Every structure is written in C-alpha cells, then in structure tokens.
C-alpha cells in the first residue's frame, strides 16, 4: 500500500498564491505519473496537473499558465504551485499517483486538501 499525504491547502484571496505538497510513503516502487486532481461541490473530479517520466506534463485547460506541477528527484513528492487564483479554483484537491511494480500498476489517492479562494 502507498499512502499519499497532502498539505498546504487553505483560504486565499483571489489573485493570490498557494503551494500544495504531497508525500508518498509506504510500499512505493515507481510512481509514474503523479499529480493533482480537484473536485468542486456538485462537479466531477477533474485533472489539474500531472507529471510523468521524461518531463511529460499534462495540465487542465482552466489552469494552464497559472499552475505549475513539479516533483522531487526521487519522485516520491509532488508539488503544485498555484498563482493568480480565482474563486472558481475553489475545490478539494487530491494528490494522485500510479505505482508500478513488476509491470503492474495501482492507482492511489490522497485524502484531499481544501482550497478556498475568496472574491
């Protein structure tokens, strides 16, 4: 089992910045990709940003140019730097990781961290 623990959420005014962190512990083998999804009340969970081996990045259309995903060299921590936050960015943000072992993968999710952007 892999545990993903997020931190860094909170309340921020529109136009502000926040940085989310996620640390993977437990039976980590090779995490690829890792990243972030979010879910606002009454909406489906959606892609925010992921990073994969070889520097392959994928961003949701609504966050392109404002959010930046990164991870540490070992690949066990992933970060999300959010700039120019808007009220519509308000959601629970979930860390995500796909753990590979022997050609088989399992997907893991964190417990979520609330981000609230006030207007």
Tab-separated table of C-alpha atoms in Angstrom:
chain	number	residue	atom	x	y	z
A	1	UNK	CA	0.000	0.000	0.000
A	2	UNK	CA	1.019	3.559	-0.720
A	3	UNK	CA	-0.107	6.474	1.384
A	4	UNK	CA	-0.328	9.964	-0.091
A	5	UNK	CA	-0.392	12.814	2.400
A	6	UNK	CA	-1.249	16.305	1.189
A	7	UNK	CA	-0.570	19.611	2.867
A	8	UNK	CA	-0.740	23.296	2.047
A	9	UNK	CA	-4.401	23.965	1.387
A	10	UNK	CA	-6.261	26.877	2.907
A	11	UNK	CA	-8.069	30.140	2.303
A	12	UNK	CA	-6.643	32.746	-0.040
A	13	UNK	CA	-7.943	35.860	-1.755
A	14	UNK	CA	-8.444	35.967	-5.488
A	15	UNK	CA	-5.183	36.759	-7.237
A	16	UNK	CA	-3.144	35.114	-4.516
A	17	UNK	CA	-0.924	32.044	-4.500
A	18	UNK	CA	-0.763	28.710	-2.703
A	19	UNK	CA	1.576	25.740	-2.807
A	20	UNK	CA	0.358	22.207	-2.228
A	21	UNK	CA	2.648	19.360	-1.279
A	22	UNK	CA	2.137	15.610	-1.370
A	23	UNK	CA	4.449	12.985	0.083
A	24	UNK	CA	4.196	9.302	-0.804
A	25	UNK	CA	5.106	6.737	1.843
A	26	UNK	CA	4.702	3.007	2.286
A	27	UNK	CA	5.300	0.438	-0.429
A	28	UNK	CA	6.466	2.905	-3.042
A	29	UNK	CA	8.065	1.282	-6.058
A	30	UNK	CA	7.921	3.605	-9.042
A	31	UNK	CA	5.403	6.399	-9.148
A	32	UNK	CA	4.510	7.428	-12.673
A	33	UNK	CA	2.671	9.675	-13.219
A	34	UNK	CA	1.985	11.743	-10.131
A	35	UNK	CA	-0.037	14.881	-9.813
A	36	UNK	CA	-3.232	16.559	-8.768
A	37	UNK	CA	-6.940	16.421	-9.412
A	38	UNK	CA	-9.701	18.507	-7.870
A	39	UNK	CA	-13.392	18.266	-7.164
A	40	UNK	CA	-15.705	21.194	-6.550
A	41	UNK	CA	-19.139	20.753	-4.914
A	42	UNK	CA	-21.613	19.249	-7.353
A	43	UNK	CA	-18.970	18.635	-10.009
A	44	UNK	CA	-16.937	15.682	-11.178
A	45	UNK	CA	-13.320	15.223	-10.257
A	46	UNK	CA	-11.124	16.838	-12.891
A	47	UNK	CA	-7.494	16.902	-13.910
A	48	UNK	CA	-5.412	19.750	-12.547
A	49	UNK	CA	-1.889	18.681	-13.483
A	50	UNK	CA	0.280	15.577	-13.716
A	51	UNK	CA	3.951	14.950	-14.361
A	52	UNK	CA	5.400	11.753	-15.812
A	53	UNK	CA	8.856	10.397	-16.503
A	54	UNK	CA	10.779	12.243	-19.149
A	55	UNK	CA	9.305	15.561	-18.105
A	56	UNK	CA	5.895	14.966	-19.608
A	57	UNK	CA	3.368	17.409	-18.185
A	58	UNK	CA	-0.384	17.479	-18.542
A	59	UNK	CA	-2.477	20.424	-17.370
A	60	UNK	CA	-6.185	21.032	-17.242
A	61	UNK	CA	-7.226	23.795	-19.629
A	62	UNK	CA	-8.510	26.029	-16.851
A	63	UNK	CA	-5.183	26.129	-15.011
A	64	UNK	CA	-2.694	26.378	-17.864
A	65	UNK	CA	-0.348	29.299	-17.392
A	66	UNK	CA	-1.284	29.719	-13.727
A	67	UNK	CA	-0.408	26.426	-12.045
A	68	UNK	CA	2.893	24.535	-12.091
A	69	UNK	CA	3.375	20.907	-11.090
A	70	UNK	CA	6.760	19.541	-10.057
A	71	UNK	CA	8.222	16.612	-8.186
A	72	UNK	CA	11.396	15.826	-6.327
A	73	UNK	CA	14.273	13.844	-7.791
A	74	UNK	CA	13.250	10.605	-6.116
A	75	UNK	CA	9.715	11.017	-7.406
A	76	UNK	CA	8.141	10.469	-4.007
A	77	UNK	CA	6.945	14.038	-3.521
A	78	UNK	CA	4.860	16.137	-5.862
A	79	UNK	CA	4.053	19.797	-5.603
A	80	UNK	CA	1.518	22.173	-7.096
A	81	UNK	CA	2.265	25.872	-7.208
A	82	UNK	CA	-0.869	27.878	-7.876
A	83	UNK	CA	-0.731	31.518	-8.947
A	84	UNK	CA	-3.430	34.006	-9.918
A	85	UNK	CA	-6.034	32.007	-8.058
A	86	UNK	CA	-9.676	32.534	-8.926
A	87	UNK	CA	-12.847	31.793	-6.953
A	88	UNK	CA	-13.612	29.014	-9.449
A	89	UNK	CA	-10.431	27.244	-8.311
A	90	UNK	CA	-12.177	26.530	-5.013
A	91	UNK	CA	-12.281	22.745	-4.577
A	92	UNK	CA	-10.875	19.805	-2.703
A	93	UNK	CA	-7.515	18.997	-4.261
A	94	UNK	CA	-6.435	15.365	-4.361
A	95	UNK	CA	-2.941	14.045	-4.815
A	96	UNK	CA	-2.725	11.159	-7.271
A	97	UNK	CA	-0.043	8.597	-8.035
A	98	UNK	CA	0.241	5.462	-10.148
A	99	UNK	CA	2.576	2.969	-8.514
A	100	UNK	CA	4.286	0.451	-10.816
A	101	UNK	CA	5.650	-2.864	-9.623
A	102	UNK	CA	6.677	-5.659	-11.963
A	103	UNK	CA	4.708	-4.305	-14.893
A	104	UNK	CA	1.507	-3.955	-12.864
A	105	UNK	CA	0.185	-0.677	-11.528
A	106	UNK	CA	-2.171	0.525	-8.821
A	107	UNK	CA	-3.645	3.992	-8.530
A	108	UNK	CA	-3.618	5.837	-5.228
A	109	UNK	CA	-5.320	8.977	-3.963
A	110	UNK	CA	-4.688	11.242	-1.031
A	111	UNK	CA	-7.378	12.234	1.429
A	112	UNK	CA	-7.761	15.664	-0.157
A	113	UNK	CA	-6.983	19.193	0.959
A	114	UNK	CA	-9.420	22.085	0.741
A	115	UNK	CA	-8.515	25.172	-1.266
A	116	UNK	CA	-10.884	28.115	-0.939
A	117	UNK	CA	-10.442	31.282	-2.994
A	118	UNK	CA	-12.457	34.285	-1.853
A	119	UNK	CA	-13.510	37.044	-4.219
